[in-house]
CSV table of C-alpha atoms in Angstrom, one decimal:
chain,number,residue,atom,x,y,z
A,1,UNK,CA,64.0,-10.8,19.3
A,2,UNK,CA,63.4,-14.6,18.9
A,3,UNK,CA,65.1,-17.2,17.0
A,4,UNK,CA,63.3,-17.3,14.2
A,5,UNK,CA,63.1,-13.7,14.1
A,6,UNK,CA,66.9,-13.2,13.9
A,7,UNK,CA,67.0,-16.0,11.6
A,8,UNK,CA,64.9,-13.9,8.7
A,9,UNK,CA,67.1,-11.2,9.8
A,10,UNK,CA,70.1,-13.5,8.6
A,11,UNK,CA,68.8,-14.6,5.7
A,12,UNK,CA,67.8,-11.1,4.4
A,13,UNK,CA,71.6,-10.0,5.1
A,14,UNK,CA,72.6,-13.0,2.6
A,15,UNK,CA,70.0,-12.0,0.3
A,16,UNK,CA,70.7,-8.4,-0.2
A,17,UNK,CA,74.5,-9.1,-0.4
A,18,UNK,CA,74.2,-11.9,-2.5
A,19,UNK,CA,70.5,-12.6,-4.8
A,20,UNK,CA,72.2,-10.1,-7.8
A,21,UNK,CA,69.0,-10.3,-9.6
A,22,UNK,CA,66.4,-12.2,-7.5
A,23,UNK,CA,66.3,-9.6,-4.8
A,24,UNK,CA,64.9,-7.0,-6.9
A,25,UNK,CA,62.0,-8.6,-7.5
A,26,UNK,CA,61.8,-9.4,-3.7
A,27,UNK,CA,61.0,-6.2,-2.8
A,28,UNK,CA,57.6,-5.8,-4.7
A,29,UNK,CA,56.1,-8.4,-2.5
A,30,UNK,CA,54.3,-8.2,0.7
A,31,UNK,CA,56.8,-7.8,3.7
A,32,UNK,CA,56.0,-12.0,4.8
A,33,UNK,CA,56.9,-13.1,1.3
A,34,UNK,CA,60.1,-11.2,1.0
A,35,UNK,CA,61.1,-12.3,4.2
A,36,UNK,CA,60.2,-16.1,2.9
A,37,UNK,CA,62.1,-16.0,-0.4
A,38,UNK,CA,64.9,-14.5,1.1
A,39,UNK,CA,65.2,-17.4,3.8
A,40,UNK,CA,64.4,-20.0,0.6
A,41,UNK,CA,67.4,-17.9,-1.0
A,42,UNK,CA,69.8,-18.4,1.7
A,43,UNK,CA,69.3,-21.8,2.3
A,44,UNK,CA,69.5,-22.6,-1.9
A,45,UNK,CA,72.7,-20.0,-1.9
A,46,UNK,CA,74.4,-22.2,1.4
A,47,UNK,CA,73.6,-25.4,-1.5
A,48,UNK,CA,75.3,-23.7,-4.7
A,49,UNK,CA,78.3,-22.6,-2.3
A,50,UNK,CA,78.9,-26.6,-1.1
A,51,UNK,CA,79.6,-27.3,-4.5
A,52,UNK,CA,81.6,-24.0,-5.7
A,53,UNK,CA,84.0,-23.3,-3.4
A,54,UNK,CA,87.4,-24.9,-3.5
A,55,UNK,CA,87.8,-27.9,-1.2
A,56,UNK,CA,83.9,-28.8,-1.4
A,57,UNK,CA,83.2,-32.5,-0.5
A,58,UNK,CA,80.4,-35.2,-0.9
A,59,UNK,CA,80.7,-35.3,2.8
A,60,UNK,CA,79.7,-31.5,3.9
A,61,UNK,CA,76.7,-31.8,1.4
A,62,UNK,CA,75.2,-34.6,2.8
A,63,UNK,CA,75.9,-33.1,6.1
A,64,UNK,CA,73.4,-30.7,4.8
A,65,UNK,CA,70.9,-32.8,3.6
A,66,UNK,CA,70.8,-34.4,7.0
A,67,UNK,CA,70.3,-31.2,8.6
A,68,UNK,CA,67.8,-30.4,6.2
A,69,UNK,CA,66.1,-33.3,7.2
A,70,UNK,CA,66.4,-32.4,10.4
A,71,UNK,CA,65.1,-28.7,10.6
A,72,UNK,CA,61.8,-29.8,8.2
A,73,UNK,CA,60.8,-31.4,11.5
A,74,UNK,CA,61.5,-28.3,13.7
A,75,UNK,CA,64.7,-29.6,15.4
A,76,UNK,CA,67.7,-27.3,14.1
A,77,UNK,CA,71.2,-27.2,13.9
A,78,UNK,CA,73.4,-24.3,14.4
A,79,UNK,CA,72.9,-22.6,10.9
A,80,UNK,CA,71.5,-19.6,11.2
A,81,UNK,CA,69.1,-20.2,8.1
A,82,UNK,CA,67.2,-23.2,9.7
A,83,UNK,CA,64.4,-21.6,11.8
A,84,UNK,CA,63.1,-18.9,9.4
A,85,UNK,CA,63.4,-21.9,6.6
A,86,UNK,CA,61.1,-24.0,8.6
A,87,UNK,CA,58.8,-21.2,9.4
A,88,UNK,CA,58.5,-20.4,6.1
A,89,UNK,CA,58.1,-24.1,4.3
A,90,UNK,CA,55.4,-24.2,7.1
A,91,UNK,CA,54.0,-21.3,6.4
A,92,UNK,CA,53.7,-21.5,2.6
A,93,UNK,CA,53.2,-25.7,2.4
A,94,UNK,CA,56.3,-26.0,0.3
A,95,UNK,CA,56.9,-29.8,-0.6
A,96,UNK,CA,59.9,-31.0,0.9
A,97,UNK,CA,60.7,-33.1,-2.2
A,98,UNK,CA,62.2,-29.6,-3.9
A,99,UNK,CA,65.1,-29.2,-1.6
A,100,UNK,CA,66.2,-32.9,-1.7
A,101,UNK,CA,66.2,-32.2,-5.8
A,102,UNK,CA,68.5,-29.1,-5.3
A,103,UNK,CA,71.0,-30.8,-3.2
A,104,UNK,CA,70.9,-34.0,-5.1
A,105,UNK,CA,71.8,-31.2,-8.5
A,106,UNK,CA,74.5,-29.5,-6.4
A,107,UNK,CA,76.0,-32.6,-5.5
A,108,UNK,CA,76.0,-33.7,-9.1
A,109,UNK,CA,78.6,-30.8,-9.7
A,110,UNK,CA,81.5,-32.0,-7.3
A,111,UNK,CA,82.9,-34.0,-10.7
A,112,UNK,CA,83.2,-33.0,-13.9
A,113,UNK,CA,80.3,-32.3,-16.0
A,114,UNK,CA,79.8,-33.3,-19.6
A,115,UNK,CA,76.0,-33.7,-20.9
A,116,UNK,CA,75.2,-35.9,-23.7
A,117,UNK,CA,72.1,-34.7,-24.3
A,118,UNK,CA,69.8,-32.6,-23.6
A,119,UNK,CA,67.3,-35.0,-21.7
A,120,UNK,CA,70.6,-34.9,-19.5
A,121,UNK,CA,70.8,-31.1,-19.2
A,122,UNK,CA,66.6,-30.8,-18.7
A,123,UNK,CA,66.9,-33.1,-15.7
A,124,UNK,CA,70.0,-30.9,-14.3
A,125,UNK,CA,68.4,-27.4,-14.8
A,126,UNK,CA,65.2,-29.2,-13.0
A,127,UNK,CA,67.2,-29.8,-10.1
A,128,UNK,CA,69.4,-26.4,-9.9
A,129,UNK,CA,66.2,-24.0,-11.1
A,130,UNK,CA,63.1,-25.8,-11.8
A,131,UNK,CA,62.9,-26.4,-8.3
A,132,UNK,CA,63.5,-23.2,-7.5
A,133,UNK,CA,60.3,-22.0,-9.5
A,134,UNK,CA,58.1,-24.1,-7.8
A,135,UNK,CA,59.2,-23.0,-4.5
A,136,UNK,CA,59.0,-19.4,-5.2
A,137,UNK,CA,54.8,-20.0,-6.6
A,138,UNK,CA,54.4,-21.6,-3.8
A,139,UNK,CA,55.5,-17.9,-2.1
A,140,UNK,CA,53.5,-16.3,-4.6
A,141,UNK,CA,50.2,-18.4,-4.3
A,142,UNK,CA,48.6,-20.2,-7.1
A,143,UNK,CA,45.1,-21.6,-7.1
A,144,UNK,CA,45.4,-24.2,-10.2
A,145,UNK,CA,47.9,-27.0,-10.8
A,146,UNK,CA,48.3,-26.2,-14.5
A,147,UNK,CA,50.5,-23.3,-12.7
A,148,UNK,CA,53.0,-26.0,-11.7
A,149,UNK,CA,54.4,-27.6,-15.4
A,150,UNK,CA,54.6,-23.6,-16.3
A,151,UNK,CA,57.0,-22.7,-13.3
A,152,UNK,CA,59.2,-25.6,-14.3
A,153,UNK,CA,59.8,-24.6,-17.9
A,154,UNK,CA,60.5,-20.7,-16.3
A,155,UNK,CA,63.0,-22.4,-14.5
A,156,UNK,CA,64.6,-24.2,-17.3
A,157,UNK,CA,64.8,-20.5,-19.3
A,158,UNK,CA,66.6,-19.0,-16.4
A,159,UNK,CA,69.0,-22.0,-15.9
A,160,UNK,CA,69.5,-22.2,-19.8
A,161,UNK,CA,70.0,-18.1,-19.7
A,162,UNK,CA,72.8,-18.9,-17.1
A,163,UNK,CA,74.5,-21.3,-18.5
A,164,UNK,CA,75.0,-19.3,-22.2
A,165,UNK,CA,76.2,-16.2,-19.8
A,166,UNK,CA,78.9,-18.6,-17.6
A,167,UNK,CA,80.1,-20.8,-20.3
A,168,UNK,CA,83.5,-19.9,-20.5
A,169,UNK,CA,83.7,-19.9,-16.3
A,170,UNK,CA,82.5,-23.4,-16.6
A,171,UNK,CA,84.6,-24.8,-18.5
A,172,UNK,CA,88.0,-24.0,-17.2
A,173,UNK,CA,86.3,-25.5,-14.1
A,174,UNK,CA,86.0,-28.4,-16.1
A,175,UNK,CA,81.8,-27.9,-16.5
A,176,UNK,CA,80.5,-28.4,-19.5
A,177,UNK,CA,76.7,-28.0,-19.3
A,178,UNK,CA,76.0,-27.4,-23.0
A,179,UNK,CA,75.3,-31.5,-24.7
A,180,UNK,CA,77.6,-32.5,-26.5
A,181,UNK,CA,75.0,-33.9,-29.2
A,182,UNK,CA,75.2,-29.6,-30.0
A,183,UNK,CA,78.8,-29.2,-29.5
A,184,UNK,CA,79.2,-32.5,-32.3
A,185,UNK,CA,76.6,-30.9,-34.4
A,186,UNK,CA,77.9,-27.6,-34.9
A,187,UNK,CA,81.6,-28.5,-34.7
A,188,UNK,CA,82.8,-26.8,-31.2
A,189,UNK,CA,84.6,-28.7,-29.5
A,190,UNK,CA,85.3,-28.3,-25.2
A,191,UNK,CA,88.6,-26.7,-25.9
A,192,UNK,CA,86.4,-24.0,-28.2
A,193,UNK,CA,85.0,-23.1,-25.3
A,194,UNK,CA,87.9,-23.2,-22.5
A,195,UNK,CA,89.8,-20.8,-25.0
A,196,UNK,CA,86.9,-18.4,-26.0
A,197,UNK,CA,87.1,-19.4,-29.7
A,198,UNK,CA,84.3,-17.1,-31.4
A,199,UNK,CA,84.2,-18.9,-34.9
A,200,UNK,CA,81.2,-19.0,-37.0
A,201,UNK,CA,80.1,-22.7,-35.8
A,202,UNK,CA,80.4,-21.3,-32.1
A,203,UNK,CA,78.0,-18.6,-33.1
A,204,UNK,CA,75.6,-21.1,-34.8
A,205,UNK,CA,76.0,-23.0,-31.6
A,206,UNK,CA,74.8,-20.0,-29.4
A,207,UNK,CA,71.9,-18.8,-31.8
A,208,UNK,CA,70.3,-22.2,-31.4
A,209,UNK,CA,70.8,-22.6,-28.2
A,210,UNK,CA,69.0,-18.9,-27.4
A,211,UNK,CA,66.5,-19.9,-29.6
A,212,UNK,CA,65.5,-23.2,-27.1
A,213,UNK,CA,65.9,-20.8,-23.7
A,214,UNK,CA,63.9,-18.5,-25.1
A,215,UNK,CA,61.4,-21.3,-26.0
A,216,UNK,CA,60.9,-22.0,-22.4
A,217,UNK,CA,60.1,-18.2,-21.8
A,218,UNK,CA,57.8,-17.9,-24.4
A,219,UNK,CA,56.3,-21.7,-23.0
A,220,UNK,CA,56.0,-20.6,-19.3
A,221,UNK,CA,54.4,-16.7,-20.3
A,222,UNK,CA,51.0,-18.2,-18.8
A,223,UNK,CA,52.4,-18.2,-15.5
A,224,UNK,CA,52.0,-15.0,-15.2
A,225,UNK,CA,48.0,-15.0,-15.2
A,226,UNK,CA,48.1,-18.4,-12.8
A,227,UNK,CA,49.8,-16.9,-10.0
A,228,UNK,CA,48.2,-14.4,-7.4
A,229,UNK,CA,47.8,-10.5,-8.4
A,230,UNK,CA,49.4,-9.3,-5.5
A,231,UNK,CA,52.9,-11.5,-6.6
A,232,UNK,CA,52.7,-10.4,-10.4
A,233,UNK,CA,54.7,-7.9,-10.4
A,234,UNK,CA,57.5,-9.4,-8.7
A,235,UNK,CA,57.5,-12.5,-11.1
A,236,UNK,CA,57.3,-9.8,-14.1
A,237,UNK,CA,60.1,-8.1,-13.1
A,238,UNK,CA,62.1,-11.8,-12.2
A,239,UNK,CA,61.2,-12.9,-16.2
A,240,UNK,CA,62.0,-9.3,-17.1
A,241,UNK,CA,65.6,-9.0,-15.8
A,242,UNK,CA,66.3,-13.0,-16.7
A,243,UNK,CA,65.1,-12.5,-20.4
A,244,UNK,CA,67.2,-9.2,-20.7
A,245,UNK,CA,70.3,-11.2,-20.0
A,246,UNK,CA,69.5,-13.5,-22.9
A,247,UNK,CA,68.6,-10.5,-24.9
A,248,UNK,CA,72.0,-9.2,-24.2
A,249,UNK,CA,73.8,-12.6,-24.9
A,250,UNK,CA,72.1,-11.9,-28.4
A,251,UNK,CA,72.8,-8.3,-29.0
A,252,UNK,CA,76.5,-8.9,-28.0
A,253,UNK,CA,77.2,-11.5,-30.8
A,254,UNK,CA,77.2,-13.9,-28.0
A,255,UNK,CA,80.5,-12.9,-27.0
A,256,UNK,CA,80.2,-14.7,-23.4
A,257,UNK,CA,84.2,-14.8,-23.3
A,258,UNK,CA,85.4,-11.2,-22.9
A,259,UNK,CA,83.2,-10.2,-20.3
A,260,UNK,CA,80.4,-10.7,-18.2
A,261,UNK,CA,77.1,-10.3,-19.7
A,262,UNK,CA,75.0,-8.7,-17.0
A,263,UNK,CA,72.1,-5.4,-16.3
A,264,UNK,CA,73.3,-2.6,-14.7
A,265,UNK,CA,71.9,-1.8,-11.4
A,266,UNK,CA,70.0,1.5,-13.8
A,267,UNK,CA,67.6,-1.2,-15.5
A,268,UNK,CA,67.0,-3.2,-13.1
A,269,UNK,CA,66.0,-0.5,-11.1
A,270,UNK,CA,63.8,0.7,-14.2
A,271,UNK,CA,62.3,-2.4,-14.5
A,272,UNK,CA,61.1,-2.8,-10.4
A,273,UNK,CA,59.4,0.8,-11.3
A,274,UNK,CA,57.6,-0.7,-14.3
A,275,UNK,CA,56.3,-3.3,-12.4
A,276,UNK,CA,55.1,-1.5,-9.7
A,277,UNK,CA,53.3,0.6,-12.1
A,278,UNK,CA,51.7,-1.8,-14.1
């Protein structure tokens, strides 16, 4: 077996141990573009775990980004992601500029994070998710630019959909994500949030703001038609699971605080069989 070989081999381990939700859609696609969103996965998962795990430094992430520099032009470190990544941004003409963006976001979350608004928050959930998005069409094949604007915003609705899940976890790691120009207006206040306070202005707070995230899945639903056939169903089923999440922020009374909002492994599994069925 060659390098690059055992590399996708790696980076398939990481994603069916670690892509929760992603990797169910990864299996409706053609065996080369499961094998190229699980190495984009690994190397995006190696970014979000530089800036999560306790001790993480500025230093190790822009050890990274100079490796990443590095294996774009074929000459790789010893990180078992790097030669199916480069096969596959090869492979797929992926614009370099998206990975920069993602480490450039992760990096942002090494100090605490308050938004102000959310201009602020958009350019974060760009970063983290957007980029993301465009990557994965790239994987999926589009033949019109108009597909581009339409992945971003399906970014931003996942990202948004994560954040209303994790706000709680956030915040007693002193994360913040939601702007404060909400928190003001609805009268919730950081320590609200750090102490799970369900009032009535928290849940005002939370139906606006799954009224915006589901905005940018009703914004990006065009997508859908832009993209190749032969990928549709694995992007339906992505939207599918991500907009049940929000659906079950919603149907809990956006209690985010006593557990962990999430589908069991049933509906995703039902929702990978609707997809393959049309």
């Amino acid at each position: 077996m060659n390098a690059v070989d055992q590399s996708y081999e790696y980076c398939c381990r990481v994603a069916r141990t670690r892509a929760k939700n992603f990797y169910y859609s990864f299996v409706l696609l053609s065996a080369q573009q499961r094998k190229a969103m699980c190495a984009v996965y690994a190397f995006m998962r190696y970014c979000d775990d530089l800036s999560d795990e306790p001790g993480a430094t500025r230093a190790a992430i822009e050890r990274w980004r100079a490796e990443l520099g590095e294996a774009l032009q074929g000459r790789f470190s010893g990180h078992p992601v790097w030669p199916a990544f480069h096969h596959t941004v090869r492979r797929f003409g992926i614009p370099h500029e998206y990975f920069y963006s993602m480490i450039d976001g992760v990096l942002s979350d090494l100090v605490p994070r308050r938004m102000e608004t959310f201009d602020e928050l958009y350019r974060y959930c760009y970063q983290v998710a957007s980029v993301v998005g465009l990557t994965t069409i790239h994987i999926f094949g589009f033949d019109t630019r108009s597909a581009l604007p339409l992945a971003e915003k399906c970014g931003v609705a996942f990202q948004l959909t994560n954040i209303l899940r994790d706000i709680r976890e956030d915040a007693e790691r002193d994360r913040v994500y939601l702007p404060a120009e909400d928190l003001r207006r609805f009268g919730v206040t950081e320590e609200d949030l750090r102490s799970g306070k369900r009032s009535e202005e928290f849940l005002k707070l939370m139906r606006f703001e799954v009224s915006r995230a589901r905005a940018y899945y009703d914004q990006s639903a065009a997508l859908l038609d832009l993209i190749h056939p032969r990928s549709r169903p694995s992007l339906w089923a992505l939207i599918s699971i991500y907009s049940r999440l929000l659906e079950r922020i919603e149907r809990s009374n956006y209690d985010v605080f006593t557990h962990r909002v999430r589908l069991p492994l049933w509906e995703k599994s039902w929702i990978v069989v609707r997809a393959l069925v049309g």
